[in-house]
Amino acid sequence: MGKSSVGKDTIYQKLLENQELKLKKVIMYTTRPIRTGELQGKEYFFVSDKKCAELKQRGKIVELRSYKTCLGVWKYFTVDDGQIALDNGNYIVMGTLESYNQTRTYYGKENVVPIMLILDDATRLQRALDREKIQEFPQYEELCRRFLADTKDFSKEKMKEAGIKTFFENENLEDCLEKIKKCIRNTIY
């Protein structure tokens, strides 16, 4: 987890590709529109608000976050849909501090380990701009909203409340990955 454009997608993919760790992917759900280059069921399951409400009514939502974006309300959530079986391996989930707290409550503190990525704001903003300008319909206003919301969503107070004490700075991808892999090995082996 970490603020937007901190490198979550890249690190997530590299950790999944690491055969030694044997981490299993969990695909989250969202009601936001699909972006250029994304595929249904790969990055997310893209669903309607109606489907989200149906899953919630059936008690299948592990964690859910809603964001008032410049393009409407977007929901991101994890569903208890059989992807996670704690007695059948170790999983990696990408999310926010809020999703971490809800997931930890659902599965138990002993079963959820945080990996908090950090990076200076100037580098994050440049990465976000670079990614957005290649979109078919760039949403710069939404990029700015997310960037500013991260300050509140990942405040020192909220991280302290969640018990986050270890941070992985993603200035150098390979160094950051090695530190995270060591942390995971120490946790699961």
Short mmCIF file of C-alpha atoms in Angstrom, two decimals:
data_model
loop_
_atom_site.label_atom_id
_atom_site.label_comp_id
_atom_site.label_asym_id
_atom_site.label_seq_id
_atom_site.Cartn_x
_atom_site.Cartn_y
_atom_site.Cartn_z
CA MET A 1 0.00 0.00 0.00
CA GLY A 2 1.01 3.60 -0.37
CA LYS A 3 0.09 6.91 -1.90
CA SER A 4 -0.79 7.11 -5.58
CA SER A 5 2.10 6.73 -8.04
CA VAL A 6 4.47 5.36 -5.40
CA GLY A 7 5.06 2.24 -7.52
CA LYS A 8 2.52 -0.19 -6.09
CA ASP A 9 1.65 -1.80 -9.43
CA THR A 10 5.27 -2.39 -10.40
CA ILE A 11 6.30 -3.82 -7.03
CA TYR A 12 3.13 -5.92 -6.82
CA GLN A 13 3.91 -7.49 -10.22
CA LYS A 14 7.57 -8.14 -9.35
CA LEU A 15 6.60 -9.83 -6.08
CA LEU A 16 4.06 -12.03 -7.85
CA GLU A 17 6.68 -13.04 -10.42
CA ASN A 18 9.14 -14.08 -7.70
CA GLN A 19 8.93 -17.88 -7.63
CA GLU A 20 10.63 -18.18 -4.23
CA LEU A 21 7.91 -16.21 -2.41
CA LYS A 22 5.02 -18.13 -3.98
CA LEU A 23 2.58 -15.28 -3.37
CA LYS A 24 -0.89 -15.59 -4.85
CA LYS A 25 -2.66 -12.73 -6.58
CA VAL A 26 -5.95 -11.33 -5.35
CA ILE A 27 -7.91 -9.36 -7.91
CA MET A 28 -9.88 -6.53 -6.40
CA TYR A 29 -13.12 -5.02 -7.68
CA THR A 30 -13.91 -1.46 -8.74
CA THR A 31 -16.82 0.54 -10.13
CA ARG A 32 -14.50 3.03 -11.87
CA PRO A 33 -14.19 3.02 -15.65
CA ILE A 34 -11.53 0.83 -17.16
CA ARG A 35 -8.35 2.70 -18.20
CA THR A 36 -6.46 2.38 -21.46
CA GLY A 37 -4.44 -0.84 -21.39
CA GLU A 38 -6.35 -2.47 -18.52
CA LEU A 39 -8.13 -5.79 -18.94
CA GLN A 40 -11.22 -7.10 -17.17
CA GLY A 41 -10.15 -9.57 -14.50
CA LYS A 42 -6.46 -8.72 -14.70
CA GLU A 43 -5.98 -5.44 -12.82
CA TYR A 44 -9.52 -5.39 -11.40
CA PHE A 45 -12.95 -6.85 -11.86
CA PHE A 46 -14.80 -3.82 -13.27
CA VAL A 47 -18.38 -3.98 -12.04
CA SER A 48 -21.46 -1.78 -11.79
CA ASP A 49 -22.72 -0.06 -8.65
CA LYS A 50 -25.64 -2.49 -8.76
CA LYS A 51 -23.28 -5.49 -8.62
CA CYS A 52 -21.37 -3.90 -5.72
CA ALA A 53 -24.62 -3.38 -3.79
CA GLU A 54 -25.62 -7.00 -4.48
CA LEU A 55 -22.28 -8.31 -3.14
CA LYS A 56 -22.60 -6.12 -0.07
CA GLN A 57 -26.13 -7.33 0.60
CA ARG A 58 -24.91 -10.94 0.39
CA GLY A 59 -22.17 -10.20 3.00
CA LYS A 60 -19.36 -10.84 0.51
CA ILE A 61 -17.49 -7.53 0.92
CA VAL A 62 -14.20 -7.83 2.86
CA GLU A 63 -13.39 -4.14 2.58
CA LEU A 64 -14.82 -1.25 0.58
CA ARG A 65 -13.76 2.32 -0.06
CA SER A 66 -15.69 5.02 -1.91
CA TYR A 67 -14.14 8.10 -3.45
CA LYS A 68 -15.93 11.21 -4.67
CA THR A 69 -13.99 11.81 -7.86
CA CYS A 70 -14.33 14.48 -10.48
CA LEU A 71 -16.12 11.85 -12.58
CA GLY A 72 -18.51 10.55 -9.93
CA VAL A 73 -18.26 8.14 -6.99
CA TRP A 74 -15.82 5.27 -7.58
CA LYS A 75 -15.72 2.25 -5.30
CA TYR A 76 -12.77 -0.09 -4.77
CA PHE A 77 -13.29 -3.28 -2.80
CA THR A 78 -12.21 -6.81 -2.00
CA VAL A 79 -14.76 -9.59 -2.22
CA ASP A 80 -14.84 -12.88 -0.32
CA ASP A 81 -15.24 -14.75 -3.60
CA GLY A 82 -12.98 -17.74 -2.95
CA GLN A 83 -9.74 -16.12 -4.08
CA ILE A 84 -8.38 -16.09 -0.52
CA ALA A 85 -8.11 -19.29 1.51
CA LEU A 86 -5.76 -18.66 4.43
CA ASP A 87 -4.97 -22.34 4.85
CA ASN A 88 -3.90 -22.59 1.21
CA GLY A 89 -0.95 -20.22 0.82
CA ASN A 90 0.10 -16.60 1.12
CA TYR A 91 -1.52 -13.76 -0.78
CA ILE A 92 -0.60 -10.27 -1.82
CA VAL A 93 -3.22 -7.54 -2.04
CA MET A 94 -2.74 -3.99 -3.20
CA GLY A 95 -4.66 -1.27 -1.42
CA THR A 96 -4.78 1.71 0.88
CA LEU A 97 -4.38 2.20 4.61
CA GLU A 98 -8.16 2.07 4.93
CA SER A 99 -8.37 -1.21 3.00
CA TYR A 100 -5.55 -2.64 5.13
CA ASN A 101 -7.44 -1.82 8.34
CA GLN A 102 -10.67 -3.40 7.08
CA THR A 103 -8.91 -6.49 5.70
CA ARG A 104 -7.03 -6.96 8.97
CA THR A 105 -10.32 -6.77 10.85
CA TYR A 106 -11.94 -9.31 8.50
CA TYR A 107 -9.10 -11.88 8.42
CA GLY A 108 -7.42 -11.17 11.78
CA LYS A 109 -4.37 -9.13 12.69
CA GLU A 110 -2.13 -12.21 12.75
CA ASN A 111 -2.97 -12.95 9.10
CA VAL A 112 -2.36 -9.54 7.49
CA VAL A 113 1.11 -7.98 7.21
CA PRO A 114 1.47 -4.38 5.96
CA ILE A 115 3.98 -3.36 3.29
CA MET A 116 3.92 0.45 3.19
CA LEU A 117 5.63 2.09 0.21
CA ILE A 118 6.83 5.69 0.41
CA LEU A 119 8.35 8.13 -2.07
CA ASP A 120 8.91 11.87 -2.16
CA ASP A 121 5.98 13.91 -3.49
CA ALA A 122 7.84 15.45 -6.45
CA THR A 123 8.73 12.04 -7.90
CA ARG A 124 5.21 10.71 -7.27
CA LEU A 125 3.64 13.70 -9.01
CA GLN A 126 5.89 13.36 -12.05
CA ARG A 127 5.11 9.65 -12.31
CA ALA A 128 1.39 10.39 -12.11
CA LEU A 129 1.63 13.03 -14.83
CA ASP A 130 3.62 10.73 -17.09
CA ARG A 131 1.06 7.95 -16.67
CA GLU A 132 -1.95 10.20 -17.16
CA LYS A 133 -0.76 11.88 -20.35
CA ILE A 134 -0.68 8.54 -22.20
CA GLN A 135 -4.35 7.87 -21.41
CA GLU A 136 -6.82 8.23 -24.26
CA PHE A 137 -8.74 10.78 -22.20
CA PRO A 138 -6.38 12.20 -19.54
CA GLN A 139 -8.07 13.15 -16.27
CA TYR A 140 -5.66 15.69 -14.77
CA GLU A 141 -8.26 17.08 -12.39
CA GLU A 142 -8.78 13.60 -10.92
CA LEU A 143 -5.01 13.10 -10.69
CA CYS A 144 -4.75 16.28 -8.60
CA ARG A 145 -7.68 15.26 -6.38
CA ARG A 146 -6.05 11.89 -5.66
CA PHE A 147 -2.67 13.44 -5.01
CA LEU A 148 -4.12 15.87 -2.46
CA ALA A 149 -6.37 13.24 -0.85
CA ASP A 150 -3.32 11.05 -0.19
CA THR A 151 -1.99 13.60 2.30
CA LYS A 152 -5.05 13.04 4.47
CA ASP A 153 -5.50 9.33 3.74
CA PHE A 154 -1.86 8.50 4.62
CA SER A 155 -1.31 10.97 7.44
CA LYS A 156 1.21 10.13 10.14
CA GLU A 157 -1.64 9.90 12.63
CA LYS A 158 -3.56 7.34 10.55
CA MET A 159 -0.45 5.25 9.97
CA LYS A 160 0.30 5.30 13.69
CA GLU A 161 -3.30 4.27 14.50
CA ALA A 162 -2.94 1.34 12.06
CA GLY A 163 0.31 0.27 13.71
CA ILE A 164 2.43 0.88 10.60
CA LYS A 165 6.05 1.07 11.74
CA THR A 166 8.01 -0.18 8.74
CA PHE A 167 8.26 1.75 5.49
CA PHE A 168 9.87 0.84 2.18
CA GLU A 169 11.17 3.79 0.18
CA ASN A 170 10.77 3.20 -3.56
CA GLU A 171 13.47 5.56 -4.82
CA ASN A 172 15.43 2.64 -6.30
CA LEU A 173 13.19 -0.21 -7.43
CA GLU A 174 15.70 -3.05 -7.01
CA ASP A 175 16.79 -1.95 -3.52
CA CYS A 176 13.18 -1.52 -2.44
CA LEU A 177 12.23 -4.95 -3.79
CA GLU A 178 15.10 -6.67 -1.97
CA LYS A 179 14.06 -5.12 1.34
CA ILE A 180 10.44 -6.13 0.83
CA LYS A 181 11.36 -9.70 -0.17
CA LYS A 182 13.50 -10.01 2.97
CA CYS A 183 10.57 -8.79 5.09
CA ILE A 184 8.22 -11.29 3.45
CA ARG A 185 10.66 -14.20 3.87
CA ASN A 186 11.09 -13.31 7.55
CA THR A 187 7.33 -13.19 8.01
CA ILE A 188 6.22 -16.35 6.21
CA TYR A 189 9.19 -18.73 6.63
#
